[in-house]
XYZ file of N, CA, C and O in Angstrom:
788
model
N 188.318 110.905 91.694
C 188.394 112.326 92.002
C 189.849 112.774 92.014
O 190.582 111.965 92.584
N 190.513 113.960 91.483
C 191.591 114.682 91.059
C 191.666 115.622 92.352
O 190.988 116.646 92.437
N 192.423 115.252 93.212
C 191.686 116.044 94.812
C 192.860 117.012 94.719
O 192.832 117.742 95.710
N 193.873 117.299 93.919
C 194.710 118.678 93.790
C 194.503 119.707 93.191
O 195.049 120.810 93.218
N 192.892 118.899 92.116
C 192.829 120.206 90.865
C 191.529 120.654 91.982
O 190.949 120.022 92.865
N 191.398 122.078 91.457
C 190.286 122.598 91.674
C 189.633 123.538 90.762
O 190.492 123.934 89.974
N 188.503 124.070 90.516
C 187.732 124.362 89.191
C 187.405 125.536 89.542
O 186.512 125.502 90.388
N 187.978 127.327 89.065
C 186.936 128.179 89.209
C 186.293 128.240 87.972
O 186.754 127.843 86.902
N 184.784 128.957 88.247
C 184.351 129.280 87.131
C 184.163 130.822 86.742
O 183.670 131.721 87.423
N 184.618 130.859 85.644
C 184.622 132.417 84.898
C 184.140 132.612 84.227
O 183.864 131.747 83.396
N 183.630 134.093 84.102
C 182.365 134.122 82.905
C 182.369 135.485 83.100
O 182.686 136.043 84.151
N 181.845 136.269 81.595
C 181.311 137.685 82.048
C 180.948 138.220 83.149
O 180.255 137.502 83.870
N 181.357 139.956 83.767
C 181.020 140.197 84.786
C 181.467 139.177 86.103
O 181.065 139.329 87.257
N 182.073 138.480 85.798
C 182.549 137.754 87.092
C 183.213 138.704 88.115
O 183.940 139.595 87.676
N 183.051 138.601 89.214
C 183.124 139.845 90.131
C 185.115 139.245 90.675
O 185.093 138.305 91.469
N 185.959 139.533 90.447
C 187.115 139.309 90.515
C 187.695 139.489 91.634
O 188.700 138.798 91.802
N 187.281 140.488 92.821
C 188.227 140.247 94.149
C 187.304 138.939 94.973
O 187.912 138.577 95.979
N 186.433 138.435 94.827
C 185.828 137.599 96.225
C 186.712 136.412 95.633
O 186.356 135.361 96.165
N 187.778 136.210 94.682
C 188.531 134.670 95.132
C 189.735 134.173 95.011
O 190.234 133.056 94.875
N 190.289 135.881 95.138
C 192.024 135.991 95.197
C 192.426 135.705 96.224
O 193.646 135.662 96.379
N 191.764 135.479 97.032
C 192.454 134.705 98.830
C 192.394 133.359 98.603
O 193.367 132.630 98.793
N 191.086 132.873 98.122
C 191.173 131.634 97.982
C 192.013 130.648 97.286
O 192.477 129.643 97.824
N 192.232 131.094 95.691
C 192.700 130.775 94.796
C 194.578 130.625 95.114
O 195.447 129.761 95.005
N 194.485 131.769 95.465
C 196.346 132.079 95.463
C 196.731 131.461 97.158
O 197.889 131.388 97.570
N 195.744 131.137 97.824
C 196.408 130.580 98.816
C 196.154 129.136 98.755
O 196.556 128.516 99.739
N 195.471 128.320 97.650
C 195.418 127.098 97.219
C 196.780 126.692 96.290
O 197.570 125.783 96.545
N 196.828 127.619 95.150
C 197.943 127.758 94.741
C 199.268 127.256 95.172
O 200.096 126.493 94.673
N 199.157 128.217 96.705
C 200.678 127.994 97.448
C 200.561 126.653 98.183
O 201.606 126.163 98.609
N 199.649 126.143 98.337
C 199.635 124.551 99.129
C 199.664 123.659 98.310
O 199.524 122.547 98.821
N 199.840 123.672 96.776
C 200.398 122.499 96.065
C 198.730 121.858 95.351
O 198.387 120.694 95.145
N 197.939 123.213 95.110
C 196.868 122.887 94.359
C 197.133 123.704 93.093
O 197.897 124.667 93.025
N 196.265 123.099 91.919
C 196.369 123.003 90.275
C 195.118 124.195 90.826
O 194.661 124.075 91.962
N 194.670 125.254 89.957
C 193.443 125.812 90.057
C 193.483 126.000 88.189
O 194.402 126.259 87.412
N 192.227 125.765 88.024
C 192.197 125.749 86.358
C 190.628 126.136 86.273
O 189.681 125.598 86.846
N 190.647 127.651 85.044
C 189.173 128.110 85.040
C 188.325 127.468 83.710
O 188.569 127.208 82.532
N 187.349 127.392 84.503
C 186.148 126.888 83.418
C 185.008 128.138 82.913
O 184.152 128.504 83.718
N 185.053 128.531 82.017
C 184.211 129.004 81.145
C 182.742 128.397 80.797
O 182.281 127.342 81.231
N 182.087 129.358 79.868
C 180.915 128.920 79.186
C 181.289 127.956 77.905
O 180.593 127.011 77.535
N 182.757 128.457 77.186
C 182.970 127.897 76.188
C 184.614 128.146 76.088
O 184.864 128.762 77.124
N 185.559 128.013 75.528
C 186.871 128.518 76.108
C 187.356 129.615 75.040
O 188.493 129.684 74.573
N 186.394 130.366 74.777
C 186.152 132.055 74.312
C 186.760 132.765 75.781
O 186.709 132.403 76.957
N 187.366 133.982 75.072
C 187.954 134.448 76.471
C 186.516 135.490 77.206
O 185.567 135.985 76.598
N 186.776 135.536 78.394
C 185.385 136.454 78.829
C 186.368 137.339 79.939
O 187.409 136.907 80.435
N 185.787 138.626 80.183
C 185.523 140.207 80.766
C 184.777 140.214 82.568
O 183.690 140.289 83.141
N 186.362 140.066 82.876
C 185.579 140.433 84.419
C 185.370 141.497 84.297
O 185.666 142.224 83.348
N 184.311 141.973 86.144
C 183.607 142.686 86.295
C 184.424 144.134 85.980
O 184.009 145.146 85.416
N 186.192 143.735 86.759
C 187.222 144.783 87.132
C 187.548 144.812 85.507
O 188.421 145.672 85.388
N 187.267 144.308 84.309
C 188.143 144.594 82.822
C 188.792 143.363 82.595
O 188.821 143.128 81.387
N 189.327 142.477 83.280
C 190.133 142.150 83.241
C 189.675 140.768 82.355
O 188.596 140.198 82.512
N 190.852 140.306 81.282
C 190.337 139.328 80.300
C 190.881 137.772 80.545
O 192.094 137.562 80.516
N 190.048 136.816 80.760
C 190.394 135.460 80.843
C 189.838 134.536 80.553
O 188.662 134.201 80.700
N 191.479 133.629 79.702
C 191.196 132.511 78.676
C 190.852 130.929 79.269
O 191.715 130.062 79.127
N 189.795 130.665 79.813
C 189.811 129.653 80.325
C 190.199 128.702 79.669
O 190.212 128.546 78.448
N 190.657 127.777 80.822
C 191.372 126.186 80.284
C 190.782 125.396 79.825
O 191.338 124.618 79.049
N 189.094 125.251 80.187
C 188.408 124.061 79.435
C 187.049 125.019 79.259
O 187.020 126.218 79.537
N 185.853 124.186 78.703
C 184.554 124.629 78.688
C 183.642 123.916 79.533
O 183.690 122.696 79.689
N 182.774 124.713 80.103
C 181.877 124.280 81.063
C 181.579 122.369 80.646
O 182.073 121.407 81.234
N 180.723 122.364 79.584
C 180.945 120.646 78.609
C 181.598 119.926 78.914
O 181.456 118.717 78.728
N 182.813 120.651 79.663
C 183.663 119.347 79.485
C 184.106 119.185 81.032
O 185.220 118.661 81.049
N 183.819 119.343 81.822
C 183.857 119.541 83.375
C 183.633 118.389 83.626
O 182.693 117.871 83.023
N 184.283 117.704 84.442
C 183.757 115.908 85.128
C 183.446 115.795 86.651
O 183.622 114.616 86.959
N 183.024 116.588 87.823
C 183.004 116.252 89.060
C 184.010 115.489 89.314
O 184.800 115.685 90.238
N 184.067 114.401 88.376
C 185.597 112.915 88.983
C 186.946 113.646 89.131
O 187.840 113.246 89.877
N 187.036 114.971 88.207
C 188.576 115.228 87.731
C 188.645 116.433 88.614
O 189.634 117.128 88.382
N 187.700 116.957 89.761
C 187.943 117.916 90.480
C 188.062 117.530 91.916
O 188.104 116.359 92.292
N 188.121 118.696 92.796
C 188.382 119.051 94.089
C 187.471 119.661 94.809
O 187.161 119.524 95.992
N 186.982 120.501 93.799
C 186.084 121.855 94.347
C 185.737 122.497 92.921
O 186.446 122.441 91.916
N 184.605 123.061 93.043
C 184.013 123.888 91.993
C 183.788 125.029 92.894
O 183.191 124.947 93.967
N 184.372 126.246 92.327
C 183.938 127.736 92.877
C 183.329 128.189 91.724
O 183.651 128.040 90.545
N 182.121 128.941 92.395
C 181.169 130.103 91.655
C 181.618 131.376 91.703
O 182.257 131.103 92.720
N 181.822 132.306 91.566
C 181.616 133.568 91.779
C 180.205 134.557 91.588
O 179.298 134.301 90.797
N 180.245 135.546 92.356
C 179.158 136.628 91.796
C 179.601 137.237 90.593
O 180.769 137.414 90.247
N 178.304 137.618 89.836
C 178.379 138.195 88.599
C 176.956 138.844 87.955
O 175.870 138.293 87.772
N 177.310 139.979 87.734
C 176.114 140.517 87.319
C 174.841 139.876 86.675
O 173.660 140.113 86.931
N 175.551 138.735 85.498
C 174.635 137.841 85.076
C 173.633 137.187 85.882
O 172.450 137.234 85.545
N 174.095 136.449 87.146
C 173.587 135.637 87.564
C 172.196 136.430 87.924
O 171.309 135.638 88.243
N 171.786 137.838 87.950
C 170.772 138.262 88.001
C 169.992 139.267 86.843
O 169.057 140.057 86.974
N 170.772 138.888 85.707
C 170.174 140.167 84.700
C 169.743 138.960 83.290
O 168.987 139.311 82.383
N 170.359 137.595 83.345
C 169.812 136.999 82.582
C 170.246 135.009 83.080
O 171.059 134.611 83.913
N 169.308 134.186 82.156
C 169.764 133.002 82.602
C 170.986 132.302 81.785
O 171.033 131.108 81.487
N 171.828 133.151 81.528
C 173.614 132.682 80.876
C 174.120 131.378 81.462
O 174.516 130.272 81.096
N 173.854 132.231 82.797
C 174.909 131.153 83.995
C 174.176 130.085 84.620
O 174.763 129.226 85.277
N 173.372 130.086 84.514
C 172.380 128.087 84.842
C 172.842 127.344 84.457
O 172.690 126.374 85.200
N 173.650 127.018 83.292
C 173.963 125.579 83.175
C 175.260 125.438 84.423
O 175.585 124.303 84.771
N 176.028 126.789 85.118
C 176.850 126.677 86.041
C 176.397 126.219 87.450
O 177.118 125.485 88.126
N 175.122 126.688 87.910
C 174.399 126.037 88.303
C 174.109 124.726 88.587
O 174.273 124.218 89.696
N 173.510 123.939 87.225
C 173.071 122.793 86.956
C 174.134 121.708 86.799
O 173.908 120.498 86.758
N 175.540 122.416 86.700
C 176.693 122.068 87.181
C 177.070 121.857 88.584
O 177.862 120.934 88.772
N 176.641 122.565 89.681
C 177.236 122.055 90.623
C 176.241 121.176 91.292
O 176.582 120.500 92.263
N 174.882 121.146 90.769
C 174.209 120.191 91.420
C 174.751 118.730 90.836
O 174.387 117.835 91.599
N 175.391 118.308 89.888
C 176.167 117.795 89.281
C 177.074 116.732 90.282
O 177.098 115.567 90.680
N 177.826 118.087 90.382
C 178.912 118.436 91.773
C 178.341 117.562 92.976
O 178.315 116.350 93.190
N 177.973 118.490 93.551
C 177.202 117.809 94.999
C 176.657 116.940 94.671
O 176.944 116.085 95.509
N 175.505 116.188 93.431
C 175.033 114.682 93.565
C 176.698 113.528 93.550
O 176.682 112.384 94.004
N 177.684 114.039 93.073
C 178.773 113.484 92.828
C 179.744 113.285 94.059
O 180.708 112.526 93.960
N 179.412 114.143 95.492
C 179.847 113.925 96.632
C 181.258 114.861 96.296
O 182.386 114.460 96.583
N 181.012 116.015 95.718
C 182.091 116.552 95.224
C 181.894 118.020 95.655
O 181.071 118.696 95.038
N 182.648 118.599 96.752
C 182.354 120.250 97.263
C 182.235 121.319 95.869
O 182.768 121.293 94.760
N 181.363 122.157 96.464
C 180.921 123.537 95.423
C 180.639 125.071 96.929
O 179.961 125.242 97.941
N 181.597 125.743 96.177
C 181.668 127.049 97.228
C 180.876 128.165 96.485
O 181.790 128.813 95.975
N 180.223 128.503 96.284
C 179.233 129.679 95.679
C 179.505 131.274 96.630
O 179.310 131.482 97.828
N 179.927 132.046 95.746
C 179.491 133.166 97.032
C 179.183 134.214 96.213
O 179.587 134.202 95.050
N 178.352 135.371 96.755
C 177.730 136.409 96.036
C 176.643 136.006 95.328
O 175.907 135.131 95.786
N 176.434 136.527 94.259
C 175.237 136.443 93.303
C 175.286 135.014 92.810
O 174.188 134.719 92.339
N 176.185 133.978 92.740
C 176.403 132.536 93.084
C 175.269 131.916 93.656
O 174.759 130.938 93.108
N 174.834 132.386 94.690
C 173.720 131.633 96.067
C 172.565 132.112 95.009
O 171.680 131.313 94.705
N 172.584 133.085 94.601
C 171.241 133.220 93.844
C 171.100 132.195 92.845
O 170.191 131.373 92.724
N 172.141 132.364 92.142
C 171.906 131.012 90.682
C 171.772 129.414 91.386
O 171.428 128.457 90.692
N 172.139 129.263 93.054
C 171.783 127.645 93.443
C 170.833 127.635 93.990
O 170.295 126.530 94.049
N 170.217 128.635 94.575
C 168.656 129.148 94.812
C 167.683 128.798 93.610
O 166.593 128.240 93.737
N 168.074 129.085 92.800
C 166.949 129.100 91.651
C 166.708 127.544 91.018
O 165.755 127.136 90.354
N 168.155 126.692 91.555
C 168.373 125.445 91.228
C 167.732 124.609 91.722
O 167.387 123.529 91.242
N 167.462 125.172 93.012
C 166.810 124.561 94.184
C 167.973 123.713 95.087
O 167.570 122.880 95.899
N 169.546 123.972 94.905
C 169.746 123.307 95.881
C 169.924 124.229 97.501
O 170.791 123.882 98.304
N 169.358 124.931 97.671
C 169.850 125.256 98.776
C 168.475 125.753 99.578
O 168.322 126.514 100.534
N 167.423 124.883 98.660
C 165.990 124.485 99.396
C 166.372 123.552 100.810
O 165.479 123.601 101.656
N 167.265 122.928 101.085
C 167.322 122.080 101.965
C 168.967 122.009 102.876
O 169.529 121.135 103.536
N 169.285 123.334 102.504
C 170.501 123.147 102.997
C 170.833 124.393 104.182
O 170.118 125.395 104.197
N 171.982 124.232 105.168
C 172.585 125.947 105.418
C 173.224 126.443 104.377
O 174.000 125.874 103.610
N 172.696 128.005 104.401
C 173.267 128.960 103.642
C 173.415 130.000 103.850
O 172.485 130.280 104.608
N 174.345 131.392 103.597
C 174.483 132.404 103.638
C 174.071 133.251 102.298
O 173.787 132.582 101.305
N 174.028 134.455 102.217
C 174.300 134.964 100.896
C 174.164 136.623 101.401
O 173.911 136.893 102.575
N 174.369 137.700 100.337
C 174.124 139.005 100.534
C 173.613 139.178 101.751
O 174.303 139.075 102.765
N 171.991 139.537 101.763
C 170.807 139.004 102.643
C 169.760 138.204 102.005
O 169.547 137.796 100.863
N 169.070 138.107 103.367
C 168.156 137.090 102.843
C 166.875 137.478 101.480
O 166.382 136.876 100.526
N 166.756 138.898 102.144
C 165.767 139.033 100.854
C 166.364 138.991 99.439
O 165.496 138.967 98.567
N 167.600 138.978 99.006
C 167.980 138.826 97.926
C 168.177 137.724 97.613
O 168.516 137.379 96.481
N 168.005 137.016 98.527
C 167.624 135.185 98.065
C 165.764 135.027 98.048
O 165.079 134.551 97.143
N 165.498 135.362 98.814
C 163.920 135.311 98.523
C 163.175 135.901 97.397
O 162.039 135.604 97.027
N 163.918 136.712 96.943
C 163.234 137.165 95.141
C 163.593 135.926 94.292
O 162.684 135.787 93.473
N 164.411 135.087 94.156
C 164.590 133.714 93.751
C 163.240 133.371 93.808
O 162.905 133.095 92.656
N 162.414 133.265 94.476
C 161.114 132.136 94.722
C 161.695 130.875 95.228
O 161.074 129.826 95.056
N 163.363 130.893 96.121
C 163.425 129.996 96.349
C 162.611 129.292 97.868
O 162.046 130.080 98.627
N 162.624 127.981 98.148
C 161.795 127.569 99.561
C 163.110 127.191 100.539
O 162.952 126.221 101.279
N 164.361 127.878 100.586
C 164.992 127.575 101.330
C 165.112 128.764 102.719
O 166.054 128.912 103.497
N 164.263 129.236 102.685
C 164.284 130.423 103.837
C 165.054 130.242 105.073
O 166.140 130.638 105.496
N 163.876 129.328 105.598
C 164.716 128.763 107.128
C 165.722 127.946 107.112
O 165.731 127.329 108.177
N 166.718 127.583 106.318
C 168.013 127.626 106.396
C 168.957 128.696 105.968
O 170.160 128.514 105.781
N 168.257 129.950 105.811
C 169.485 130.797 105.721
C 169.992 130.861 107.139
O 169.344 130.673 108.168
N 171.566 131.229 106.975
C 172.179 131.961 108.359
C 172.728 133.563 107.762
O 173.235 133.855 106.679
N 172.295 134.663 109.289
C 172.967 135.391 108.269
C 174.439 135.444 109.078
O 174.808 135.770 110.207
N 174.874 135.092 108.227
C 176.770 135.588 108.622
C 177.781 135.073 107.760
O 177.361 134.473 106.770
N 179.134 135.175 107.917
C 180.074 135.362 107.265
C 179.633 134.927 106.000
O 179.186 135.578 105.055
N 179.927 133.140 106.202
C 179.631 132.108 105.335
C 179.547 130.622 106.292
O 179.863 130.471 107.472
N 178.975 129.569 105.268
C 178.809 128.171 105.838
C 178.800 127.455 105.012
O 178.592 127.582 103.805
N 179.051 126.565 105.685
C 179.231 124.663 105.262
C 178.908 124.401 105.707
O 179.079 124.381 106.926
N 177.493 123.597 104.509
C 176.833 122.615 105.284
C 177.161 121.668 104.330
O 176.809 121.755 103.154
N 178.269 120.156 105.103
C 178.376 119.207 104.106
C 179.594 119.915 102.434
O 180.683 120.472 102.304
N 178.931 119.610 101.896
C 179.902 119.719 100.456
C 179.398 121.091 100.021
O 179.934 121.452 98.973
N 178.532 121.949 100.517
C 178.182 122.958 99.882
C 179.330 123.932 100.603
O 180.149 123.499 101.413
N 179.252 125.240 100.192
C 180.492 126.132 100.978
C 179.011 127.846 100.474
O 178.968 128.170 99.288
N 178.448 128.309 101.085
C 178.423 129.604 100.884
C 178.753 131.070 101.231
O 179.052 131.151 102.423
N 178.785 131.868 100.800
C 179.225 133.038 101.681
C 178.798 134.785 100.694
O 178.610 134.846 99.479
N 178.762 135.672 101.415
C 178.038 136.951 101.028
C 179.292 137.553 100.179
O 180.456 137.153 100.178
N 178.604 138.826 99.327
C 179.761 139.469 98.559
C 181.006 140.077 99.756
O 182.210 140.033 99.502
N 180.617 140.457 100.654
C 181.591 141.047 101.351
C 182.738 140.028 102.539
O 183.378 140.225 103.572
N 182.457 138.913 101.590
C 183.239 137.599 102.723
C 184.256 137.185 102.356
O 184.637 136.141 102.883
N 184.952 137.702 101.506
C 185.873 137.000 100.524
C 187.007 136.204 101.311
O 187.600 135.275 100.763
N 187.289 136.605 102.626
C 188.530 136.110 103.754
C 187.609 134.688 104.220
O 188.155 133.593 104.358
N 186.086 134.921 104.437
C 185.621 134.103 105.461
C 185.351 132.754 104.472
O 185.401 131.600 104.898
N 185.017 133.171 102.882
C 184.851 132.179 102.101
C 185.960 131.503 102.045
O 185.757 130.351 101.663
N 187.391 131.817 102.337
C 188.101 131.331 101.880
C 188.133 130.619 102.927
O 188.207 129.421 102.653
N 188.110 130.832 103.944
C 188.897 129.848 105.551
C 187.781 128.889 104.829
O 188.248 127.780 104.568
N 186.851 129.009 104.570
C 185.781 127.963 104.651
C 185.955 126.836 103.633
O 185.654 125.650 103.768
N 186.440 127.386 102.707
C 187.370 126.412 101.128
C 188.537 125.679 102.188
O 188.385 124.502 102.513
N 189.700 126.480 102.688
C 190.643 125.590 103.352
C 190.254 124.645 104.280
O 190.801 123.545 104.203
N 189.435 124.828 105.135
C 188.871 124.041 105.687
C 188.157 122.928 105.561
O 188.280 122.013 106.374
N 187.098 122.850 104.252
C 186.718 121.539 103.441
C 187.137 120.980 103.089
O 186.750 119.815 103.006
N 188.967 121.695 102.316
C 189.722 120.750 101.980
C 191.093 120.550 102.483
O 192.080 120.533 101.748
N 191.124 120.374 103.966
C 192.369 120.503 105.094
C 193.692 121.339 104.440
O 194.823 120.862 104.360
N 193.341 122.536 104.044
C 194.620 123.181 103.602
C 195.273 123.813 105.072
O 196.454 123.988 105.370
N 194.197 124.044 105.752
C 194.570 124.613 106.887
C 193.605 124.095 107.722
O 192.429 124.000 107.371
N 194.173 123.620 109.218
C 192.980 123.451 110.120
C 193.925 123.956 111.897
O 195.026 124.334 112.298
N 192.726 123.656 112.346
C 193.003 124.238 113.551
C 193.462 125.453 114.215
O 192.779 126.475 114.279
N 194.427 125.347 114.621
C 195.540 126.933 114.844
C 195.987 127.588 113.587
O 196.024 128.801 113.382
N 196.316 126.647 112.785
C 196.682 127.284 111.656
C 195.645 128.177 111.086
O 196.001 129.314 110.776
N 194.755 127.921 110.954
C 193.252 128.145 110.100
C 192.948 129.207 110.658
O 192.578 130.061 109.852
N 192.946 129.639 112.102
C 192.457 130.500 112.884
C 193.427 131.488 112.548
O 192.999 132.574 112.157
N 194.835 131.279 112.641
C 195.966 132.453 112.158
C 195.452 133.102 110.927
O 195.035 134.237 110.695
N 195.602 132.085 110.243
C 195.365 132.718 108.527
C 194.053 133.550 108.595
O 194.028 134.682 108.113
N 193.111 133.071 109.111
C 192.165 134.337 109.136
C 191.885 135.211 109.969
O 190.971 136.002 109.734
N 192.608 135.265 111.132
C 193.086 136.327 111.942
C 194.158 137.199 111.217
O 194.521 138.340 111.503
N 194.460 136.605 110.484
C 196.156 137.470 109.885
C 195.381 138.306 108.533
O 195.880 139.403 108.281
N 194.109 137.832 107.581
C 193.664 138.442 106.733
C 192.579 139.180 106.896
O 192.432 140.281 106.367
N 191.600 138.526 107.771
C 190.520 139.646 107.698
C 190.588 140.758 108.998
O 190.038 141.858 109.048
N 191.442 140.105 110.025
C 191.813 141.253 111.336
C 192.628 142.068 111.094
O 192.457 143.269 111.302
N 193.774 141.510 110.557
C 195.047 142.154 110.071
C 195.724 141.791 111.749
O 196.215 142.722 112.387
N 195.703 141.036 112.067
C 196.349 140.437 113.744
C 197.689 140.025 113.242
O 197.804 138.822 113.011
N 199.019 140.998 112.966
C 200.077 140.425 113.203
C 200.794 138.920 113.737
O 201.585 138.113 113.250
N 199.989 139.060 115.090
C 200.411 138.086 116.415
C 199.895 136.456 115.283
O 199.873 135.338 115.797
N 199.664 136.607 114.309
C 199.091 135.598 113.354
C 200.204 134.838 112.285
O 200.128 133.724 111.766
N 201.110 135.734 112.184
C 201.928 135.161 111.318
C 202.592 134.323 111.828
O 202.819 133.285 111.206
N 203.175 134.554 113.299
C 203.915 133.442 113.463
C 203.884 132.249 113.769
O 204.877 131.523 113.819
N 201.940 131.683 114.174
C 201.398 130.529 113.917
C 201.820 130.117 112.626
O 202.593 129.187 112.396
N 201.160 131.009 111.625
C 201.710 130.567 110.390
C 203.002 129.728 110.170
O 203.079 128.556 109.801
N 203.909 130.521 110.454
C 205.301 130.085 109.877
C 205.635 129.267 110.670
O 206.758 128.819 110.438
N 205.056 128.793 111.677
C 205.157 127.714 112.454
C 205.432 126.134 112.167
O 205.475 125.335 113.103
């Protein structure tokens, strides 16, 4: 396992603010972040914005990562594009290898069935239950959770997904962890100077 790189995945409609906290504050702790595509054709986030991923989904190894992030994306509910991303992180997790899903994400591991047996968050629950998935009574509803190697969280969590990424992979723990997301999603001043601590 390559425990500095970490893997987002990009694809049409990829919804672009839920993983600029995450990403750029991995970044600054001395992590590689490198995007994976369907194919390494460039693709159209949700916001316009155009990106050339580094490899193709094909060629993804669980061994050579850290973390696999999902994003929401229109796809994941208007057609089945994004399943093999999916069928990728079950991949992932049989490999003992973390996968953070958030937004329309939980829907495409719903449909996979992994989160028949796991905690999870997402939007709400009924937008996981049109899935036909059988994971009901493990939803939670709130921010986001980890259970184990999975990481989920709702479209509107993008701060809470992230503490929850640093935290799986000790970028931040304890006081620190609590600053950083007191300092982003409160806006608590009194936070920075844990930080810089």
């Amino acid at each position: 396992m390559n425990p500095r790189t970490v893997h987002l995945a990009v694809y049409d409609t990829y919804a672009d603010w839920e993983t600029g906290h995450t990403t750029a504050h991995l970044t600054q702790n001395g992590f590689t972040v490198r995007t994976v595509g369907p194919t390494t054709e460039p693709v159209t986030t949700m916001g316009g914005v155009r990106i050339q991923p580094d490899l193709a989904l094909g060629d993804l190894r669980p061994e050579d990562s850290a973390l696999l992030i999902l994003t929401g994306a229109q796809l994941w509910d208007t057609t089945d594009d994004l399943a093999p991303f999916a069928a990728t992180a079950r991949t992932f997790l049989d490999a003992g290898v973390p996968v953070a899903a958030i937004c329309g994400a939980t829907a495409g591991l719903a449909r996979e069935g992994l989160l028949d047996d796991r905690e999870h968050t997402s939007a709400v629950s009924f937008y996981l239950d049109a899935t036909g998935y059988k994971g009901g009574e493990h939803y939670r509803d709130t921010d986001a959770v980890t259970d184990g190697d999975l990481i989920t969280a709702g479209p509107t969590e993008p701060v809470a997904f992230a503490r929850e990424v640093f935290a799986r992979l000790g970028v931040y723990e304890g006081e620190k962890l609590d600053a950083w997301y007191r300092l982003f999603h409160d806006s608590d001043a009194s936070a920075f100077e844990v930080l810089e601590s």
